[in-house]
Coordinates of C-alpha atoms in Angstrom, one line a residue:
M23 CA 100.5 -228.6 13.5
P24 CA 101.9 -227.7 9.8
P25 CA 104.9 -229.1 9.2
G26 CA 107.5 -227.1 8.3
P27 CA 111.2 -227.2 8.9
G28 CA 113.3 -228.4 11.2
L29 CA 110.3 -231.3 11.7
G30 CA 112.7 -233.6 10.1
L31 CA 110.2 -234.1 6.6
D32 CA 111.8 -233.7 3.2
E33 CA 111.2 -230.5 2.1
P34 CA 111.4 -229.9 -2.5
E35 CA 114.8 -229.5 -3.6
Q36 CA 115.4 -225.8 -4.0
P37 CA 116.8 -224.1 -7.3
Q38 CA 120.8 -222.8 -7.3
S39 CA 120.7 -219.4 -7.7
A40 CA 122.3 -218.5 -10.3
A41 CA 125.6 -215.8 -9.8
K42 CA 124.4 -212.7 -10.5
P43 CA 126.1 -210.5 -13.7
E44 CA 128.8 -207.9 -12.4
A45 CA 126.8 -204.4 -12.7
Y46 CA 127.7 -202.1 -16.0
Q47 CA 129.9 -199.7 -14.5
V48 CA 129.7 -196.2 -17.2
L49 CA 132.3 -195.2 -18.8
A50 CA 133.5 -192.2 -16.5
R51 CA 133.8 -194.3 -13.2
K52 CA 135.0 -197.0 -15.1
Y53 CA 137.9 -195.2 -16.1
R54 CA 138.2 -192.4 -13.2
P55 CA 142.0 -191.9 -13.4
Q56 CA 144.0 -193.7 -11.1
S57 CA 147.1 -192.4 -11.1
F58 CA 149.0 -188.7 -12.1
D59 CA 150.0 -189.7 -15.7
A60 CA 146.1 -190.9 -16.1
L61 CA 144.9 -187.0 -15.9
I62 CA 144.9 -185.5 -18.8
G63 CA 145.0 -181.6 -19.9
Q64 CA 146.2 -181.0 -16.4
D65 CA 149.8 -181.4 -16.8
A66 CA 150.9 -177.6 -14.9
M67 CA 149.3 -178.7 -12.3
V68 CA 150.8 -181.9 -12.3
R69 CA 154.8 -180.4 -12.1
T70 CA 153.8 -178.0 -9.3
L71 CA 152.6 -181.4 -7.2
G72 CA 155.5 -182.9 -8.1
N73 CA 158.2 -180.3 -6.9
A74 CA 156.5 -180.1 -4.2
I75 CA 155.7 -183.7 -3.1
R76 CA 160.1 -184.3 -4.0
T77 CA 160.9 -180.9 -1.5
D78 CA 159.1 -181.6 1.0
R79 CA 157.0 -178.4 0.3
I80 CA 153.5 -180.1 0.7
A81 CA 150.9 -177.3 1.6
H82 CA 148.0 -178.1 4.5
A83 CA 145.2 -177.4 2.5
F84 CA 144.8 -177.5 -1.5
L85 CA 141.6 -176.4 -3.8
M86 CA 140.7 -177.4 -6.6
T87 CA 138.7 -175.4 -8.8
G88 CA 137.4 -175.8 -12.3
V89 CA 134.4 -177.0 -14.7
R90 CA 132.3 -180.0 -14.1
G91 CA 134.4 -182.9 -15.4
V92 CA 137.6 -181.6 -15.2
G93 CA 138.4 -183.8 -12.8
K94 CA 138.7 -181.9 -9.4
T95 CA 137.3 -184.4 -6.8
S96 CA 139.4 -187.5 -8.6
T97 CA 142.2 -184.8 -8.4
A98 CA 142.1 -184.9 -4.8
R99 CA 141.7 -188.6 -4.3
L100 CA 145.6 -188.8 -6.0
I101 CA 147.1 -186.5 -3.6
A102 CA 145.5 -188.4 -1.3
K103 CA 146.6 -191.3 -2.4
A104 CA 149.8 -189.4 -3.3
L105 CA 150.1 -188.1 0.2
N106 CA 149.1 -191.9 1.6
C107 CA 151.6 -194.1 -0.6
I108 CA 153.6 -196.5 1.3
G109 CA 155.0 -198.3 -1.5
P110 CA 154.1 -202.2 -3.1
D111 CA 157.2 -203.4 0.0
G112 CA 155.9 -200.5 2.6
N113 CA 158.1 -198.3 2.7
G114 CA 157.8 -195.8 0.7
G115 CA 156.6 -192.3 1.2
P116 CA 155.0 -189.4 -0.8
T117 CA 154.9 -189.0 -4.3
I118 CA 154.1 -188.0 -7.4
D119 CA 153.5 -192.1 -8.3
P120 CA 151.9 -193.4 -6.1
C121 CA 152.2 -197.6 -6.5
G122 CA 148.0 -198.3 -6.1
V123 CA 148.9 -201.5 -5.0
C124 CA 149.5 -200.9 -0.9
E125 CA 146.6 -201.0 1.2
P126 CA 146.3 -197.1 1.6
C127 CA 145.9 -196.6 -2.4
V128 CA 143.4 -199.3 -3.0
A129 CA 141.4 -198.2 0.2
I130 CA 141.5 -194.5 -1.1
A131 CA 140.8 -195.8 -4.3
E132 CA 137.7 -198.1 -3.3
G133 CA 136.7 -195.1 -0.6
R134 CA 137.1 -197.0 2.6
H135 CA 140.5 -195.6 3.3
I136 CA 138.6 -194.4 7.6
D137 CA 142.2 -191.9 7.6
V138 CA 140.4 -190.2 3.9
V139 CA 137.3 -188.6 5.1
E140 CA 135.4 -187.3 1.9
M141 CA 131.5 -185.0 2.1
D142 CA 130.0 -183.4 0.1
A143 CA 128.8 -179.7 1.4
A144 CA 125.4 -179.7 -0.8
S145 CA 124.3 -181.5 2.4
H146 CA 126.9 -180.8 5.2
T147 CA 126.3 -177.1 5.1
G148 CA 126.1 -176.1 8.1
V149 CA 128.2 -175.2 11.4
D150 CA 127.4 -178.8 12.9
D151 CA 129.4 -180.3 10.7
M152 CA 132.3 -178.4 11.0
R153 CA 132.3 -178.8 13.8
E154 CA 132.6 -182.3 14.2
I155 CA 135.4 -181.9 11.6
I156 CA 137.0 -179.3 14.5
E157 CA 136.9 -182.1 16.9
A158 CA 138.0 -184.7 15.0
V159 CA 141.7 -183.1 13.6
R160 CA 142.5 -183.2 17.1
Y161 CA 142.9 -187.1 17.0
A162 CA 146.3 -188.7 15.3
S163 CA 145.5 -190.5 11.8
V164 CA 144.7 -194.2 12.2
S165 CA 147.1 -195.8 10.0
A166 CA 147.4 -193.4 6.9
R167 CA 150.3 -191.0 7.4
Y168 CA 147.5 -188.7 7.4
K169 CA 144.6 -187.6 7.5
I170 CA 142.9 -186.0 4.9
Y171 CA 139.4 -184.3 4.6
I172 CA 138.0 -184.3 1.0
I173 CA 134.6 -181.7 0.5
D174 CA 133.5 -181.6 -2.6
E175 CA 131.7 -178.3 -4.1
V176 CA 132.8 -176.2 -0.7
H177 CA 131.5 -173.5 -2.0
M178 CA 127.8 -174.9 -0.7
L179 CA 129.0 -174.3 3.0
S180 CA 127.2 -171.2 5.1
K181 CA 129.2 -168.5 6.1
S182 CA 129.0 -169.8 9.8
A183 CA 130.3 -172.9 8.7
F184 CA 133.0 -171.0 6.8
N185 CA 134.3 -168.8 9.6
A186 CA 133.8 -172.2 11.9
L187 CA 136.8 -174.1 9.6
L188 CA 139.1 -170.2 9.7
K189 CA 141.4 -171.2 12.5
T190 CA 141.7 -174.8 12.0
L191 CA 142.4 -174.1 8.2
E192 CA 144.8 -171.5 9.0
E193 CA 146.5 -173.7 11.7
P194 CA 146.1 -178.1 11.5
P195 CA 147.8 -180.7 13.7
P196 CA 150.3 -181.4 10.7
H197 CA 148.8 -185.0 10.1
V198 CA 145.6 -183.3 9.0
K199 CA 145.1 -182.2 4.9
F200 CA 142.4 -180.3 3.3
L201 CA 141.5 -181.3 -0.2
F202 CA 138.8 -179.0 -1.2
A203 CA 136.6 -178.2 -5.0
T204 CA 134.4 -176.2 -6.1
T205 CA 133.3 -175.2 -9.0
E206 CA 132.1 -171.3 -8.6
V207 CA 135.2 -170.4 -6.9
D208 CA 134.6 -166.9 -6.6
K209 CA 131.6 -168.3 -3.6
V210 CA 134.5 -169.0 -1.6
P211 CA 135.4 -166.1 0.7
V212 CA 138.6 -164.7 0.7
T213 CA 139.9 -165.6 4.1
V214 CA 139.1 -169.1 3.2
L215 CA 141.3 -169.1 -0.1
S216 CA 144.3 -167.1 1.2
R217 CA 144.6 -169.9 3.5
C218 CA 144.8 -172.7 0.1
Q219 CA 147.2 -174.0 -2.2
R220 CA 144.9 -173.0 -5.2
F221 CA 144.9 -175.5 -8.4
D222 CA 142.3 -174.0 -12.1
L223 CA 141.9 -177.0 -14.1
R224 CA 141.1 -176.1 -17.1
R225 CA 138.5 -177.3 -19.4
I226 CA 139.9 -179.6 -22.2
P227 CA 141.2 -178.8 -25.3
A228 CA 138.6 -181.0 -27.7
E229 CA 141.6 -182.3 -29.9
L230 CA 142.8 -184.3 -26.9
L231 CA 139.3 -185.3 -25.5
A232 CA 139.0 -186.7 -29.4
S233 CA 141.6 -188.3 -28.7
H234 CA 141.2 -189.1 -25.3
F235 CA 138.0 -191.2 -26.2
G236 CA 139.2 -193.0 -29.3
S237 CA 141.7 -194.8 -26.7
I238 CA 138.6 -195.8 -24.6
A239 CA 136.2 -196.9 -27.1
E240 CA 139.4 -199.5 -28.6
K241 CA 139.6 -200.5 -25.0
E242 CA 136.2 -201.0 -25.3
G243 CA 136.2 -203.0 -28.7
I244 CA 133.9 -199.8 -30.4
K245 CA 134.7 -198.9 -33.8
V246 CA 133.4 -195.0 -33.6
E247 CA 134.5 -192.8 -36.7
D248 CA 136.8 -190.0 -35.6
D249 CA 134.3 -187.4 -36.8
A250 CA 131.9 -188.9 -34.5
L251 CA 135.0 -188.5 -31.6
A252 CA 134.8 -184.4 -32.4
I253 CA 131.6 -184.0 -32.3
I254 CA 131.5 -186.0 -28.8
A255 CA 134.8 -183.8 -28.0
R256 CA 133.3 -180.5 -29.6
A257 CA 129.6 -180.8 -27.2
A258 CA 131.3 -182.1 -24.2
E259 CA 132.6 -178.5 -23.7
G260 CA 136.0 -179.2 -22.2
S261 CA 134.8 -181.8 -20.2
V262 CA 136.0 -185.2 -19.9
R263 CA 132.9 -186.6 -17.5
D264 CA 130.5 -184.8 -19.9
G265 CA 132.1 -186.8 -22.7
L266 CA 132.1 -190.2 -21.6
S267 CA 128.7 -189.9 -20.5
L268 CA 128.0 -188.8 -24.5
L269 CA 130.3 -191.7 -25.8
D270 CA 128.2 -193.9 -23.3
Q271 CA 125.0 -192.4 -25.2
A272 CA 126.4 -192.8 -28.7
I273 CA 127.3 -197.0 -27.6
A274 CA 124.4 -198.1 -26.8
H275 CA 122.3 -195.2 -30.0
G276 CA 124.9 -197.3 -32.5
G277 CA 126.0 -200.6 -31.4
A278 CA 128.9 -201.9 -32.2
E279 CA 129.9 -199.1 -34.5
V280 CA 129.0 -195.6 -33.9
S281 CA 128.8 -192.9 -36.8
A282 CA 129.0 -189.4 -36.9
A283 CA 125.5 -189.2 -38.6
E284 CA 124.2 -191.3 -35.8
V285 CA 125.7 -188.5 -33.0
R286 CA 124.8 -186.1 -34.6
D287 CA 121.0 -187.7 -34.2
M288 CA 121.5 -188.9 -31.4
L289 CA 122.2 -185.6 -30.0
G290 CA 119.9 -184.1 -31.9
L291 CA 121.8 -181.8 -34.5
A292 CA 119.5 -182.7 -37.6
D293 CA 116.8 -181.0 -36.6
R294 CA 119.1 -177.4 -38.0
G295 CA 118.2 -178.7 -40.9
R296 CA 114.5 -177.0 -40.0
V297 CA 117.0 -173.6 -38.9
R298 CA 118.2 -173.7 -42.1
G299 CA 115.4 -173.6 -44.4
L300 CA 114.3 -170.9 -42.5
L301 CA 117.4 -168.8 -42.9
D302 CA 117.4 -169.6 -46.4
I303 CA 113.3 -168.4 -46.6
L304 CA 114.8 -165.4 -44.3
L305 CA 117.6 -164.4 -46.8
D306 CA 115.2 -165.0 -50.2
G307 CA 113.5 -162.3 -48.5
D308 CA 109.9 -164.7 -49.3
A309 CA 108.2 -163.1 -46.7
G310 CA 104.6 -165.2 -47.1
K311 CA 106.6 -168.8 -47.2
L312 CA 108.2 -167.6 -44.5
L313 CA 105.2 -167.2 -42.6
A314 CA 104.1 -170.6 -43.1
A315 CA 107.5 -172.1 -42.2
L316 CA 106.6 -170.4 -38.7
D317 CA 103.2 -171.8 -38.5
E318 CA 104.2 -174.9 -39.6
A319 CA 107.4 -174.7 -36.7
H320 CA 104.6 -173.8 -34.2
G321 CA 102.5 -177.0 -35.0
L322 CA 105.2 -179.7 -34.3
G323 CA 105.5 -177.9 -31.6
V324 CA 108.5 -175.6 -32.0
E325 CA 109.2 -173.2 -29.1
P326 CA 109.9 -169.2 -31.3
Q327 CA 112.8 -169.0 -28.6
A328 CA 114.5 -172.8 -30.0
L329 CA 114.1 -171.3 -33.4
M330 CA 115.4 -167.8 -32.6
R331 CA 118.7 -169.7 -31.2
G332 CA 119.1 -171.6 -33.9
L333 CA 119.1 -168.6 -36.0
L334 CA 122.0 -167.0 -34.4
D335 CA 123.4 -170.7 -33.9
A336 CA 123.9 -170.3 -37.9
L337 CA 124.8 -167.2 -37.7
H338 CA 127.7 -167.5 -36.0
A339 CA 128.3 -170.7 -38.2
I340 CA 129.0 -168.6 -41.2
S341 CA 130.6 -165.4 -39.7
R342 CA 133.3 -168.6 -38.3
R343 CA 133.5 -169.6 -41.5
K344 CA 133.9 -166.8 -43.2
A345 CA 136.7 -165.8 -40.5
S346 CA 138.6 -169.1 -40.7
G347 CA 137.9 -170.7 -43.6
Q348 CA 137.5 -173.8 -42.1
D349 CA 134.0 -176.5 -41.2
D350 CA 132.4 -177.8 -38.5
V351 CA 132.4 -181.2 -37.5
M352 CA 129.3 -180.7 -35.3
R353 CA 127.5 -180.0 -39.1
S354 CA 126.7 -182.2 -41.7
A355 CA 128.4 -182.2 -45.0
E356 CA 125.6 -180.4 -46.5
E357 CA 125.3 -178.5 -43.8
Q358 CA 128.7 -177.5 -44.6
G359 CA 128.5 -176.6 -47.9
A360 CA 125.7 -174.6 -47.2
I361 CA 127.3 -172.0 -44.4
A362 CA 129.9 -172.2 -47.1
A363 CA 128.4 -170.5 -49.8
D364 CA 126.3 -168.0 -47.9
A365 CA 129.7 -166.9 -46.0
E366 CA 131.0 -166.1 -49.4
A367 CA 127.9 -164.1 -50.4
M368 CA 127.5 -162.3 -47.5
G369 CA 129.0 -159.2 -46.2
W370 CA 130.2 -158.3 -42.6
P371 CA 127.9 -155.7 -42.9
Q372 CA 124.7 -158.0 -43.1
L373 CA 126.7 -160.5 -41.1
H374 CA 126.6 -158.1 -38.2
A375 CA 123.0 -156.2 -39.1
L376 CA 120.7 -159.4 -39.2
W377 CA 122.8 -160.7 -35.7
Q378 CA 121.7 -157.9 -34.3
L379 CA 118.7 -158.1 -35.8
L380 CA 117.6 -162.3 -34.2
L381 CA 119.4 -161.6 -31.0
K382 CA 117.1 -158.2 -30.1
G383 CA 114.2 -160.3 -31.5
L384 CA 115.7 -163.3 -29.1
K385 CA 114.9 -160.0 -26.6
D386 CA 111.2 -159.4 -27.6
V387 CA 110.6 -163.2 -28.2
E388 CA 111.5 -163.8 -24.6
T389 CA 109.7 -160.8 -23.2
A390 CA 106.9 -160.6 -25.2
P391 CA 103.2 -161.8 -24.1
D392 CA 102.6 -164.2 -27.2
P393 CA 106.2 -165.1 -28.3
R394 CA 104.8 -166.9 -31.6
E395 CA 103.8 -163.4 -32.9
A396 CA 106.5 -161.6 -31.5
A397 CA 109.1 -164.6 -33.5
D398 CA 106.6 -163.1 -36.5
M399 CA 107.2 -159.8 -35.9
A400 CA 111.1 -160.3 -35.8
L401 CA 111.9 -162.3 -38.5
L402 CA 109.5 -160.0 -41.2
R403 CA 111.8 -157.1 -39.7
A404 CA 114.5 -159.3 -40.4
I405 CA 113.5 -159.8 -44.0
H406 CA 113.6 -156.0 -45.0
A407 CA 117.5 -155.6 -43.7
A408 CA 118.5 -159.6 -45.3
G409 CA 117.9 -157.4 -48.6
Q410 CA 119.6 -154.3 -48.0
P411 CA 123.0 -154.0 -50.0
D412 CA 125.9 -153.6 -48.4
P413 CA 126.4 -150.2 -46.9
G414 CA 130.0 -150.0 -47.1
A415 CA 129.5 -150.9 -50.8
V416 CA 126.9 -147.7 -51.0
I417 CA 129.4 -145.4 -49.6
D418 CA 132.0 -146.6 -51.9
A419 CA 130.3 -146.4 -54.8
I420 CA 128.8 -142.0 -53.2
S421 CA 132.0 -141.6 -52.7
S422 CA 133.3 -142.7 -55.8
G423 CA 130.2 -141.2 -58.3
K424 CA 128.8 -144.9 -59.6
T425 CA 125.8 -145.4 -59.2
P426 CA 125.6 -147.2 -55.8
P427 CA 124.1 -151.3 -55.5
A428 CA 120.2 -151.0 -55.8
P429 CA 118.1 -153.5 -52.4
S430 CA 117.4 -156.4 -53.7
P431 CA 114.4 -157.9 -54.5
T432 CA 112.3 -159.4 -51.4
K433 CA 109.5 -162.2 -52.4
S434 CA 107.8 -160.5 -50.3
D435 CA 107.1 -157.6 -52.5
P436 CA 105.2 -158.1 -55.2
A437 CA 105.8 -157.3 -58.4
P438 CA 103.6 -155.7 -61.2
A439 CA 102.2 -157.3 -63.7
A440 CA 103.4 -156.9 -67.0
D441 CA 100.2 -154.6 -68.3
A442 CA 99.7 -152.5 -65.2
P443 CA 99.7 -149.2 -65.2
A444 CA 102.8 -147.5 -63.0
A445 CA 101.7 -146.5 -59.5
A446 CA 99.8 -143.0 -59.5
L447 CA 101.2 -140.7 -57.1
P448 CA 98.9 -139.1 -54.6
E449 CA 97.2 -136.0 -54.7
T450 CA 99.2 -133.4 -54.0
P451 CA 99.0 -129.5 -54.2
P452 CA 99.7 -128.3 -57.3
A453 CA 102.9 -125.7 -56.2
T454 CA 104.1 -129.1 -54.4
R455 CA 103.2 -131.5 -58.2
A456 CA 105.2 -128.6 -59.8
E457 CA 108.5 -129.2 -57.7
R458 CA 108.1 -132.6 -58.8
A459 CA 111.5 -134.0 -61.0
P460 CA 110.3 -134.9 -63.9
A461 CA 110.6 -138.4 -63.0
G462 CA 107.8 -138.0 -60.3
L463 CA 110.4 -138.0 -57.0
P464 CA 110.7 -135.1 -54.6
V465 CA 112.9 -132.5 -56.4
D466 CA 115.0 -132.1 -53.3
F467 CA 114.7 -133.0 -49.7
Q468 CA 113.0 -130.2 -48.6
A469 CA 110.3 -131.0 -50.8
F470 CA 111.0 -134.7 -49.8
V471 CA 110.7 -133.8 -45.7
D472 CA 107.6 -131.0 -46.8
L473 CA 105.6 -134.8 -48.9
I474 CA 106.6 -136.9 -45.6
D475 CA 105.4 -134.2 -43.5
D476 CA 101.5 -134.0 -44.7
A477 CA 101.4 -137.8 -44.7
R478 CA 103.3 -138.7 -41.7
P479 CA 103.6 -135.9 -39.2
R480 CA 105.9 -137.4 -36.6
L481 CA 108.6 -138.6 -39.5
G482 CA 108.5 -135.3 -40.4
V483 CA 109.1 -133.5 -37.1
D484 CA 112.2 -136.3 -37.2
L485 CA 113.4 -135.7 -40.5
H486 CA 112.9 -131.8 -40.0
D487 CA 115.1 -131.9 -36.2
K488 CA 116.6 -134.8 -35.5
V489 CA 119.1 -135.5 -39.2
G490 CA 121.2 -133.8 -41.5
L491 CA 121.6 -134.3 -44.8
V492 CA 124.5 -136.3 -46.8
S493 CA 123.7 -136.4 -49.4
Y494 CA 120.1 -136.7 -51.8
D495 CA 119.9 -138.7 -54.7
A496 CA 116.0 -139.8 -55.2
P497 CA 114.9 -142.2 -53.9
R498 CA 118.8 -142.7 -52.2
L499 CA 118.9 -140.6 -49.4
M500 CA 121.4 -140.3 -46.9
L501 CA 121.0 -139.0 -43.6
Q502 CA 123.6 -138.3 -40.1
P503 CA 121.2 -138.9 -37.4
K504 CA 121.6 -135.4 -34.8
A505 CA 119.5 -136.7 -31.9
L506 CA 118.2 -140.4 -30.9
L507 CA 115.8 -141.4 -33.1
D508 CA 113.5 -144.6 -33.2
S509 CA 115.5 -147.8 -33.8
N510 CA 113.2 -148.4 -36.6
F511 CA 113.2 -145.1 -38.4
A512 CA 114.8 -145.9 -41.9
R513 CA 112.1 -148.9 -42.4
E514 CA 110.1 -147.1 -41.1
L515 CA 110.8 -144.0 -44.0
A516 CA 111.9 -146.0 -46.7
D517 CA 108.2 -148.0 -46.4
E518 CA 106.7 -144.5 -46.2
A519 CA 108.1 -142.6 -48.7
K520 CA 107.3 -145.7 -51.0
K521 CA 104.0 -145.6 -49.7
L522 CA 104.0 -141.8 -51.8
T523 CA 106.0 -142.0 -54.6
G524 CA 105.9 -145.7 -55.8
A525 CA 109.8 -146.1 -55.4
A526 CA 111.4 -148.2 -53.3
W527 CA 113.8 -145.2 -51.0
Q528 CA 116.9 -146.7 -49.8
I529 CA 117.8 -144.5 -46.6
D530 CA 120.9 -145.6 -44.8
L531 CA 122.4 -143.3 -41.7
Q532 CA 125.8 -142.5 -40.7
D533 CA 127.8 -141.2 -38.1
H534 CA 129.7 -138.8 -40.4
G535 CA 129.2 -136.7 -43.4
G536 CA 125.5 -134.6 -42.3
A537 CA 124.8 -131.1 -43.2
P538 CA 123.1 -129.2 -39.9
S539 CA 119.5 -130.1 -39.9
L540 CA 116.4 -127.8 -40.9
A541 CA 115.8 -126.5 -37.7
E542 CA 119.3 -126.0 -37.0
Q543 CA 119.1 -124.1 -39.9
V544 CA 116.6 -122.0 -38.9
V545 CA 118.2 -120.8 -35.9
M546 CA 121.4 -120.3 -37.9
K547 CA 118.7 -117.7 -40.1
Q548 CA 117.0 -115.8 -37.9
Q549 CA 121.1 -115.3 -36.1
A550 CA 122.2 -113.9 -38.8
E551 CA 118.8 -112.3 -39.6
R552 CA 119.4 -110.4 -35.9
E553 CA 122.8 -109.8 -35.6
D554 CA 122.4 -108.6 -39.0
A555 CA 119.1 -105.6 -37.4
L556 CA 121.6 -105.2 -34.9
A557 CA 124.6 -104.1 -36.9
D558 CA 122.0 -101.6 -39.1
P559 CA 123.2 -97.8 -37.6
M560 CA 120.1 -97.1 -37.3
V561 CA 119.4 -99.8 -34.4
K562 CA 122.9 -99.3 -33.0
A563 CA 122.4 -95.6 -32.2
V564 CA 119.3 -96.5 -30.3
T565 CA 120.5 -99.4 -28.3
D566 CA 123.9 -97.2 -27.9
A567 CA 121.8 -94.3 -26.4
F568 CA 119.1 -97.1 -24.7
P569 CA 122.0 -99.9 -23.0
D570 CA 118.8 -101.2 -21.7
A571 CA 116.6 -101.6 -25.1
Q572 CA 116.5 -105.3 -26.2
L573 CA 115.6 -106.4 -29.8
E574 CA 112.1 -108.1 -29.7
S575 CA 111.9 -109.2 -33.2
I576 CA 112.6 -108.5 -36.2
K577 CA 109.2 -107.9 -38.9
D578 CA 109.6 -107.2 -42.6
A579 CA 108.7 -103.9 -43.5
S580 CA 107.2 -105.0 -46.5

């Protein structure tokens, strides 16, 4: 029989196992608030709870709602400690400042108190889970002052579970308290809300978050730049937990010292440089370079949707800089300088127009069969708008009798060679040529409509039937829409007019000041002729003699 343990034989000495190092605890758990003083940004709620406890007006059910990471579950645990604290000497009562050293406080903080039951509604959604609570509340607490049920993400309970809980929730035994937490309070039935004292936990302001993260970094012995703390606080979007997770990641990324540049790189904000370059090309109006940049981005695996969202974000940053005059700490110094320059150079109408064009482009990209093609077309469409002058400046110039600003030349329009002859006008009937102005442009709006109608009947019909003339000063044309037009009407009309005349036309649409459309003028003329005919003595004599007679048509006797 082989030797074995317990037979008195010598065995080789076993090495002593080294003590296991304590597992690392993430900052979000390590610095979870253990008192109401440590709960930042929720002063109104703390004041209300303090007054309720001091005056012994403690509700039987509380509901905490708010975005992720603002302290809903932490608040529920603090309330449980506040209600069950007995003080260091064991003789204390409910207090807004739990001692943290008595047995109930320590057990609740460690999650092992038998009378404080914490459950996740996402995994206990059914009526059977609620039935267990309903049965248990009948029995007194084992050692604590109150038996407390903390239900996280309570909106995940089923309708049947909510209904089963209603009666108990409305009239619980005096030794039972319910604490609910949810991020989607609109999904909680009104019948439940009406039985709870509700606290809306607010997003934490970025300045307060940055200060809080700075104190934690100091406790951890980590040096973090102020700008880096500000960036993390902004990226956290009001959530303490999200911010601490980002701070944890930044410390792992940067080591003992964390810089703003490293945080931007960690968050992917450095990729904004590509979007920034794309926006510059867009504003320059260089269609060829724009397409090349889009091809390069596609080759690197950048999604068209991400590019469009990045451009919208850049325009939003320019607009905020223009409105407030303040820089965005989320961006590098170079990007802040570029944004400030664009905010100075761009007018509000241009910013608004580009925003709408890019927003529509994003929708096109999200729904198009080929997102890449949709992005190309959307940005090429935006190039045309980027070169247009400020409509307000054009209107002001026309009103004051000055020459309106012309569209900015774009690099997508090839410049004619110095020795190239002027572009020849398309062949038109001799009578039409005779009516042309010396500059080779239609002499008036009617001539312009005739020219367009010959080449593009659909545009000609829109010009004749759906717009009223505000002013005609070729190659500038201001119109008032009288009916619904295609969103690309002005651009298509300008392109067609340029093709036919060789001149760069500026087509502006405004919501007032237009004459009747040409179609309306035809109707008005016919109505005037009819009224004149009916007023003729001979016609009037006939209609008087024959009351049922009607005027069918008017013919020229000549």
